[in-house]
Coordinates of C-alpha atoms and ligand atoms in Angstrom, one line a residue:
M456 CA 126.0 152.4 72.9
S457 CA 123.0 150.1 73.1
R458 CA 123.6 147.3 75.5
R459 CA 121.6 144.2 75.2
V460 CA 121.5 141.3 77.7
Y461 CA 120.5 137.8 77.1
I462 CA 119.9 135.6 80.2
E463 CA 119.5 131.8 80.1
T464 CA 118.1 130.1 83.2
Y465 CA 118.6 126.7 84.6
G466 CA 117.4 125.0 87.7
C467 CA 114.6 125.9 90.1
Q468 CA 111.8 128.4 90.1
M469 CA 113.9 130.7 92.3
N470 CA 116.4 131.0 89.5
V471 CA 113.6 132.0 87.1
A472 CA 112.7 134.7 89.7
D473 CA 116.3 135.7 90.1
S474 CA 116.7 136.1 86.3
E475 CA 113.7 138.4 86.4
L476 CA 115.4 140.3 89.1
M477 CA 118.6 140.6 87.2
L478 CA 116.7 141.9 84.1
G479 CA 115.1 144.5 86.5
L480 CA 118.5 145.6 87.7
L481 CA 120.0 145.8 84.3
C482 CA 117.1 147.4 82.5
R483 CA 117.2 150.1 85.2
E484 CA 120.7 150.8 84.2
G485 CA 119.8 151.2 80.5
Y486 CA 120.2 147.6 79.3
A487 CA 117.6 146.2 76.9
R488 CA 116.7 142.6 76.9
A489 CA 117.7 140.2 74.1
D490 CA 115.8 137.0 73.4
D491 CA 118.5 135.7 71.1
P492 CA 122.2 135.3 72.2
A493 CA 123.2 136.4 68.7
D494 CA 121.7 139.9 69.4
A495 CA 123.3 140.3 72.8
D496 CA 126.3 142.2 74.2
V497 CA 126.1 140.5 77.6
L498 CA 125.4 136.8 77.9
L499 CA 124.4 135.5 81.4
V500 CA 123.8 131.9 82.4
N501 CA 121.9 131.5 85.6
T502 CA 123.0 128.2 86.9
C503 CA 122.1 125.4 89.3
A504 CA 124.5 123.4 91.5
V505 CA 122.1 120.9 93.1
R506 CA 123.3 117.9 91.1
D507 CA 126.5 117.3 89.1
N508 CA 124.5 116.7 85.8
A509 CA 123.0 120.3 86.1
E510 CA 126.5 121.6 86.2
Q511 CA 127.8 119.5 83.4
R512 CA 124.9 120.8 81.2
V513 CA 125.9 124.3 81.8
I514 CA 129.6 123.7 81.1
G515 CA 128.5 122.2 77.7
R516 CA 126.3 125.1 77.0
M517 CA 129.0 127.7 77.8
G518 CA 131.0 126.0 75.0
E519 CA 128.2 126.8 72.6
L520 CA 127.3 130.3 74.0
Q521 CA 130.9 131.6 73.7
R522 CA 130.5 131.5 70.0
Y523 CA 128.1 134.4 70.4
K524 CA 130.4 136.5 72.5
R525 CA 131.3 139.7 70.7
K526 CA 134.4 141.8 70.9
G527 CA 134.0 143.8 74.1
G528 CA 131.1 141.5 75.0
V529 CA 130.7 139.6 78.3
L530 CA 130.0 136.0 79.0
G531 CA 129.0 135.5 82.7
V532 CA 128.1 132.7 85.0
V533 CA 125.6 133.6 87.7
G534 CA 123.6 131.7 90.3
C535 CA 124.4 128.6 92.4
M536 CA 127.2 127.1 90.3
A537 CA 128.9 130.5 90.2
Q538 CA 128.7 130.7 93.9
R539 CA 129.9 127.1 94.5
L540 CA 132.9 127.4 92.2
G541 CA 133.6 131.0 92.5
P542 CA 136.8 132.4 90.8
A543 CA 137.9 128.9 90.0
L544 CA 135.3 129.0 87.2
L545 CA 137.3 131.8 85.6
A546 CA 140.3 129.5 85.5
Q547 CA 138.3 126.5 84.3
V548 CA 136.4 128.2 81.5
P549 CA 138.7 130.7 79.8
R550 CA 136.1 132.7 77.9
V551 CA 134.1 133.4 81.0
D552 CA 134.6 136.9 82.2
L553 CA 132.2 137.2 85.1
V554 CA 131.2 135.0 88.0
V555 CA 128.5 136.3 90.4
G556 CA 126.6 134.4 93.2
P557 CA 122.9 134.9 94.2
D558 CA 123.8 137.6 96.8
G559 CA 125.9 139.7 94.4
Y560 CA 123.4 140.6 91.6
R561 CA 123.2 144.3 92.9
N562 CA 126.8 144.7 91.8
L563 CA 126.1 143.4 88.3
P564 CA 126.0 146.7 86.5
E565 CA 129.4 147.7 88.0
L566 CA 130.9 144.3 87.4
L567 CA 129.7 144.2 83.8
G568 CA 131.4 147.6 83.3
L569 CA 134.7 146.1 84.5
A570 CA 134.3 143.0 82.4
Q571 CA 133.5 145.1 79.3
A572 CA 136.7 147.0 79.9
G573 CA 138.5 143.6 79.8
D574 CA 138.8 142.6 83.5
R575 CA 137.7 139.1 84.6
V576 CA 135.7 139.6 87.8
S577 CA 133.9 137.6 90.5
D578 CA 131.6 138.3 93.5
T579 CA 130.7 135.4 95.7
E580 CA 130.1 137.2 99.0
F581 CA 127.0 136.2 101.1
R582 CA 125.0 139.3 102.1
S583 CA 122.4 138.0 104.6
W584 CA 120.5 141.3 104.4
E585 CA 120.0 141.2 100.7
H586 CA 116.4 141.1 99.4
Y587 CA 116.7 143.2 96.3
E588 CA 113.7 145.0 97.8
D589 CA 114.2 148.1 95.7
V590 CA 114.5 146.2 92.4
P591 CA 111.3 145.7 90.4
P592 CA 111.7 142.3 88.5
V593 CA 111.2 142.5 84.8
R594 CA 108.7 139.7 84.0
E595 CA 107.0 138.5 80.9
K596 CA 103.4 139.5 81.1
A597 CA 101.6 136.3 82.2
P598 CA 98.6 135.1 84.2
T599 CA 101.0 133.4 86.6
A600 CA 104.0 134.8 88.5
F601 CA 106.7 133.8 91.0
V602 CA 107.3 136.0 94.0
T603 CA 110.3 135.3 96.2
V604 CA 109.4 135.7 99.9
Q605 CA 112.5 134.1 101.5
R606 CA 116.1 133.7 100.3
G607 CA 118.8 131.3 101.5
C608 CA 118.4 128.2 103.8
D609 CA 119.3 127.5 107.5
Y610 CA 118.6 123.8 107.2
R611 CA 121.5 121.4 106.9
C612 CA 120.3 118.5 104.9
T613 CA 123.4 116.5 104.4
F614 CA 123.0 116.0 100.6
C615 CA 122.3 119.6 99.8
I616 CA 124.5 122.3 98.5
V617 CA 122.0 125.1 98.7
P618 CA 123.1 126.5 102.2
R619 CA 126.5 127.0 100.6
T620 CA 125.2 128.6 97.5
R621 CA 122.4 130.7 98.7
G622 CA 123.6 131.6 102.2
P623 CA 121.6 132.1 105.4
E624 CA 117.8 132.2 105.5
R625 CA 116.1 135.6 105.5
S626 CA 112.4 136.6 104.8
R627 CA 111.1 139.6 103.1
K628 CA 108.7 141.8 105.0
L629 CA 105.1 140.8 104.6
A630 CA 104.0 144.2 103.5
D631 CA 106.5 144.2 100.8
V632 CA 105.4 140.9 99.5
V633 CA 101.8 141.9 99.5
R634 CA 102.7 145.1 97.6
E635 CA 104.4 143.2 95.0
I636 CA 101.4 140.8 94.6
S637 CA 99.1 143.8 94.4
G638 CA 101.2 145.2 91.6
L639 CA 101.2 141.9 89.7
V640 CA 97.4 141.7 90.0
A641 CA 97.1 145.2 88.6
Q642 CA 98.9 143.9 85.5
D643 CA 96.3 141.0 85.2
T644 CA 98.3 138.3 86.9
T645 CA 95.8 136.2 88.9
E646 CA 98.0 133.3 90.1
V647 CA 101.1 133.8 92.3
T648 CA 103.5 131.2 93.6
L649 CA 105.4 132.2 96.7
L650 CA 109.0 131.0 96.6
G651 CA 111.4 130.0 99.4
Q652 CA 113.8 127.2 100.1
T653 CA 111.7 126.3 103.1
V654 CA 108.9 128.5 102.4
N655 CA 106.7 127.6 105.3
S656 CA 109.4 128.5 107.8
Y657 CA 108.9 132.1 106.5
H658 CA 109.2 134.6 109.3
D659 CA 109.8 138.3 108.9
G660 CA 110.3 139.0 112.6
E661 CA 106.6 139.8 113.1
H662 CA 104.6 137.5 110.8
D663 CA 104.8 133.8 110.1
F664 CA 103.8 131.9 107.0
A665 CA 100.2 131.6 108.1
D666 CA 100.0 135.4 108.3
L667 CA 101.6 135.7 104.9
L668 CA 99.1 133.3 103.3
R669 CA 96.1 135.1 104.8
A670 CA 97.5 138.5 103.8
A671 CA 98.4 137.5 100.2
G672 CA 95.0 135.7 99.9
Q673 CA 93.3 139.0 100.7
V674 CA 94.8 140.8 97.7
E675 CA 91.7 141.7 95.6
G676 CA 91.8 140.0 92.3
L677 CA 94.3 137.3 93.2
R678 CA 92.5 134.0 92.4
R679 CA 95.2 131.4 93.0
L680 CA 97.9 131.3 95.6
R681 CA 100.6 128.5 95.6
F682 CA 103.9 128.1 97.3
T683 CA 107.0 126.1 96.9
S684 CA 108.8 124.3 98.5
P685 CA 107.6 123.7 102.1
Y686 CA 109.5 121.7 104.7
P687 CA 107.4 118.8 106.0
A688 CA 108.2 119.4 109.7
D689 CA 107.3 123.1 109.4
F690 CA 103.5 122.7 108.7
T691 CA 102.1 124.1 111.9
T692 CA 98.4 124.0 112.8
R693 CA 98.3 127.7 112.2
V694 CA 99.6 127.3 108.6
I695 CA 97.3 124.4 107.8
E696 CA 94.4 126.4 109.1
A697 CA 95.4 129.5 107.1
M698 CA 95.6 127.4 104.0
A699 CA 92.1 125.9 104.6
R700 CA 90.6 129.3 105.3
T701 CA 92.2 131.2 102.5
P702 CA 90.1 130.5 99.3
A703 CA 92.9 131.5 96.9
V704 CA 95.3 128.8 98.3
C705 CA 95.2 126.0 95.8
E706 CA 94.6 122.3 96.8
H707 CA 98.1 121.1 96.0
V708 CA 101.3 120.9 98.0
H709 CA 104.8 120.0 96.7
L710 CA 106.2 118.2 99.8
P711 CA 109.7 116.9 99.3
V712 CA 110.1 113.7 101.3
Q713 CA 113.5 112.6 99.9
S714 CA 113.2 109.0 101.4
G715 CA 110.7 106.6 102.9
S716 CA 113.3 105.1 105.4
N717 CA 113.8 106.6 108.8
A718 CA 117.4 105.5 108.8
V719 CA 118.1 107.4 105.6
L720 CA 116.1 110.4 106.7
K721 CA 118.2 110.6 109.8
R722 CA 121.4 110.4 107.8
M723 CA 120.0 113.1 105.5
L724 CA 119.3 115.2 108.6
R725 CA 115.7 115.7 107.6
R726 CA 113.9 116.6 110.8
Y727 CA 111.0 114.2 110.5
T728 CA 110.3 110.5 110.3
R729 CA 108.2 108.7 107.7
E730 CA 105.4 108.5 110.3
R731 CA 105.5 112.3 111.0
Y732 CA 105.6 113.0 107.3
L733 CA 102.5 110.8 106.7
E734 CA 100.8 112.5 109.7
V735 CA 101.3 116.0 108.1
M736 CA 99.8 114.7 104.9
R737 CA 96.8 113.4 106.8
E738 CA 96.3 116.7 108.6
L739 CA 96.5 118.5 105.3
R740 CA 94.1 116.1 103.6
Q741 CA 91.7 116.4 106.4
A742 CA 91.8 120.2 106.5
I743 CA 91.8 120.7 102.7
P744 CA 89.5 118.3 100.8
G745 CA 90.7 117.1 97.4
I746 CA 94.3 118.3 98.1
T747 CA 97.0 116.6 95.9
F748 CA 100.7 116.0 96.7
S749 CA 103.8 115.9 94.6
T750 CA 107.2 115.2 96.1
D751 CA 111.0 114.9 95.5
I752 CA 112.8 111.6 96.2
I753 CA 116.5 110.8 96.2
V754 CA 117.6 107.2 95.6
G755 CA 121.0 105.8 96.3
F756 CA 121.8 108.1 99.2
P757 CA 124.9 106.8 101.0
G758 CA 124.2 103.8 103.1
E759 CA 120.8 103.1 101.5
T760 CA 120.1 99.4 101.6
E761 CA 117.7 97.4 99.6
A762 CA 115.3 97.4 102.7
D763 CA 115.6 101.2 103.0
F764 CA 114.8 101.6 99.3
E765 CA 111.8 99.2 99.6
Q766 CA 110.6 101.7 102.3
T767 CA 110.7 104.4 99.7
L768 CA 108.8 102.3 97.3
S769 CA 106.1 101.4 99.7
L770 CA 105.8 105.1 100.7
V771 CA 104.9 106.0 97.2
T772 CA 101.6 104.0 97.5
E773 CA 101.1 104.7 101.2
A774 CA 101.5 108.4 100.7
D775 CA 99.6 108.1 97.5
F776 CA 101.6 110.8 95.7
D777 CA 100.0 112.3 92.6
D778 CA 103.4 113.0 91.2
A779 CA 107.1 112.8 92.2
Y780 CA 110.5 114.2 90.9
T781 CA 113.1 111.5 91.3
F782 CA 116.8 112.0 91.5
K783 CA 119.9 109.8 91.8
Y784 CA 122.0 111.0 94.7
S785 CA 124.8 113.2 93.3
V786 CA 127.9 113.8 95.5
R787 CA 128.3 117.5 96.2
E788 CA 131.7 118.6 97.3
G789 CA 131.2 120.7 100.5
T790 CA 128.2 118.9 101.8
P791 CA 128.3 116.6 104.9
A792 CA 127.2 113.5 103.0
V793 CA 130.5 113.4 101.2
R794 CA 132.0 112.0 104.3
L795 CA 129.3 109.2 104.8
R796 CA 130.3 105.6 104.2
D797 CA 128.8 103.0 101.9
H798 CA 128.2 105.0 98.8
V799 CA 125.8 103.2 96.6
S800 CA 127.1 102.0 93.3
E801 CA 125.9 103.6 90.0
D802 CA 124.4 100.3 88.9
V803 CA 122.3 99.8 92.0
A804 CA 121.2 103.4 92.0
S805 CA 120.2 103.2 88.4
S806 CA 118.2 100.1 88.9
R807 CA 116.4 101.6 92.0
M808 CA 115.7 104.7 90.1
A809 CA 114.0 102.6 87.3
R810 CA 111.9 100.8 89.9
L811 CA 110.9 104.0 91.7
V812 CA 110.0 105.7 88.4
D813 CA 107.7 102.8 87.6
A814 CA 106.1 103.0 91.1
V815 CA 105.6 106.7 90.8
R816 CA 104.1 106.5 87.3
G817 CA 101.9 103.6 88.1
N818 CA 100.4 105.4 91.1
A819 CA 99.9 108.7 89.2
R820 CA 98.4 106.8 86.3
R821 CA 95.9 105.0 88.5
K822 CA 94.9 108.3 90.2
N823 CA 94.6 110.1 86.9
I824 CA 92.5 107.5 85.2
A825 CA 90.1 107.8 88.1
R826 CA 89.9 111.6 87.5
V827 CA 88.7 111.3 84.0
G828 CA 85.1 112.7 83.9
Q829 CA 85.6 115.1 86.8
I830 CA 84.8 118.8 86.4
H831 CA 87.6 121.2 87.4
E832 CA 88.2 124.9 87.3
V833 CA 91.4 125.6 85.1
L834 CA 93.5 128.6 84.4
V835 CA 94.7 128.7 80.8
E836 CA 98.4 129.4 81.1
R837 CA 100.1 129.2 77.7
P838 CA 100.2 127.6 74.3
A839 CA 100.9 123.9 74.4
K840 CA 103.9 122.5 72.4
R841 CA 101.4 120.5 70.4
G842 CA 99.4 122.1 67.6
D843 CA 97.1 125.0 68.5
L844 CA 96.1 123.6 71.9
Q845 CA 96.4 125.6 75.1
L846 CA 97.9 124.4 78.3
A847 CA 95.7 124.9 81.4
R848 CA 96.1 123.8 85.0
T849 CA 93.6 122.8 87.7
R850 CA 93.9 124.0 91.2
T851 CA 95.1 120.6 92.1
N852 CA 98.0 121.0 89.6
Q853 CA 96.8 118.7 86.8
L854 CA 97.8 119.9 83.3
V855 CA 94.9 119.9 80.8
L856 CA 95.3 120.4 77.0
L857 CA 92.4 122.5 75.7
D858 CA 91.2 123.2 72.2
L859 CA 91.1 127.0 72.7
P860 CA 92.6 130.0 70.8
A861 CA 95.6 131.7 72.3
S862 CA 93.4 134.6 73.2
A863 CA 92.0 132.4 76.0
I864 CA 95.4 132.6 77.9
G865 CA 94.6 134.1 81.3
E866 CA 91.0 133.0 81.3
Y867 CA 89.4 130.6 83.9
H868 CA 87.1 127.9 82.6
R869 CA 85.2 125.0 83.9
V870 CA 86.3 121.9 82.1
R871 CA 85.5 118.2 82.1
L872 CA 88.5 116.0 82.0
T873 CA 87.9 113.8 78.9
G874 CA 91.1 111.6 78.7
T875 CA 94.5 111.1 80.2
T876 CA 97.9 110.0 79.0
G877 CA 98.5 108.8 82.6
S878 CA 100.2 112.1 83.4
T879 CA 98.4 115.0 81.5
F880 CA 94.8 115.4 80.5
T881 CA 92.7 116.4 77.6
G882 CA 89.5 118.3 78.5
S883 CA 86.5 120.1 77.1
V884 CA 85.3 123.5 78.2
L885 CA 81.8 123.6 79.7
L886 CA 79.7 126.4 78.6
P887 CA 78.9 129.1 79.3
A888 CA 82.5 130.0 79.0
L889 CA 83.0 133.0 81.3
A890 CA 86.2 134.9 80.9
V891 CA 85.9 136.2 84.5
L892 CA 83.8 133.9 86.7
Ligands
5AD251 N1 121.6 114.6 94.8 C1 120.4 114.3 94.3 N2 119.4 115.1 94.4 C2 119.5 116.2 95.2 N3 118.6 117.1 95.5 C3 119.2 118.1 96.3 N4 120.5 117.7 96.5 C4 120.6 116.6 95.8 C5 121.8 115.7 95.6 N5 123.0 116.0 96.2 C6 117.1 117.1 95.1 C7 116.2 117.0 96.4 C8 115.6 118.4 96.4 C9 115.5 118.7 94.9 C10 115.4 120.1 94.5 O1 116.8 118.2 94.4 O2 115.3 116.0 96.2 O3 114.3 118.4 97.0

């Protein structure tokens, strides 16, 4: 019997990497991958639990996907929402046969066997040793790839469900990470993003994140090295120095700040102040000329006053973020913030969100307009949604639309930025166009 598996992925980059891992696990057991749910015997939805709207979207999508479920087929929910809700999901969504959390993927072949025989099964145990080290992920061949270096999280940010969905923090061995990167480079991948919930707190018992950056940066043929997401308070001098001394490390950091108010940061149990955060940025800017920053910001956290919010607004310009992902606080059952008083009303949160988005866009726009005319090295990543243009990225994480054929994907070019929408750029390739610089 040919068994085909379709995986749909929601949420963060680690979920993308986990889906590649699941494909690796299942292909090893004789499954083939299906790109269309209509062609699949097994349908898996890899889910996110970080905000309620992420979960609602998945619930809606399950309703659609169940139409594709064949007789003897399986509809499964995996990932963080599966972990959070556990077997309750089986009761809530009658056509779901399988619920597996991020530490249970190794058991997927066996659980799928049971589900195909008609059982409804779940596995939401934490396994703090689990790295899936022996499982080669199945990836789309691409110039860029994600490499998980750390799973789980030991921080206790009061808004965040992740410690309850991904379990305790653990780091892969440096040598294993380097081996995986070498394998990717051998397949023509030249940019790697190292993934971890607090990736710069990486420690494998012997090596810290600085060691990891240096070792990864030495892999012959790797041209770009990125990582996400770092925790602001964990940028040691060693790490900043390793970034500055490792040519492959790109001049961009995604540095989630969450709030510009010290009172709010404290209630969030973030282990830094606004001042310390800005200091870390200053150190990074000093060590790495031209570095850019993006961030995550939550509005409407319990107890956030107008004055607290104005601190967040003023941080956008003071920190001079190049980009920011903004979120309305979402109550997550099981997190400490549920018990905090003074929950902010939906109206107030919405209006703060709109003001914040304006501030973020305004700052980004001003910075991006000033970039027009600059020359950057870009990596051509994939076709753009629009026309026959290709999407390329600068080391500093700006997206540039280029008039190049699809055969240019994977190439590095020097481009002049010719225009901006305020967020993305158009560019023209400077000749000579060298495929390999
Ligand atoms: N509500 C809103 N946003 C949240 N995030 C995490 N938990 C919540 C929550 N309960 C945001 C944070 C984090 C990003 C991945 O999601 O900003 O950095």
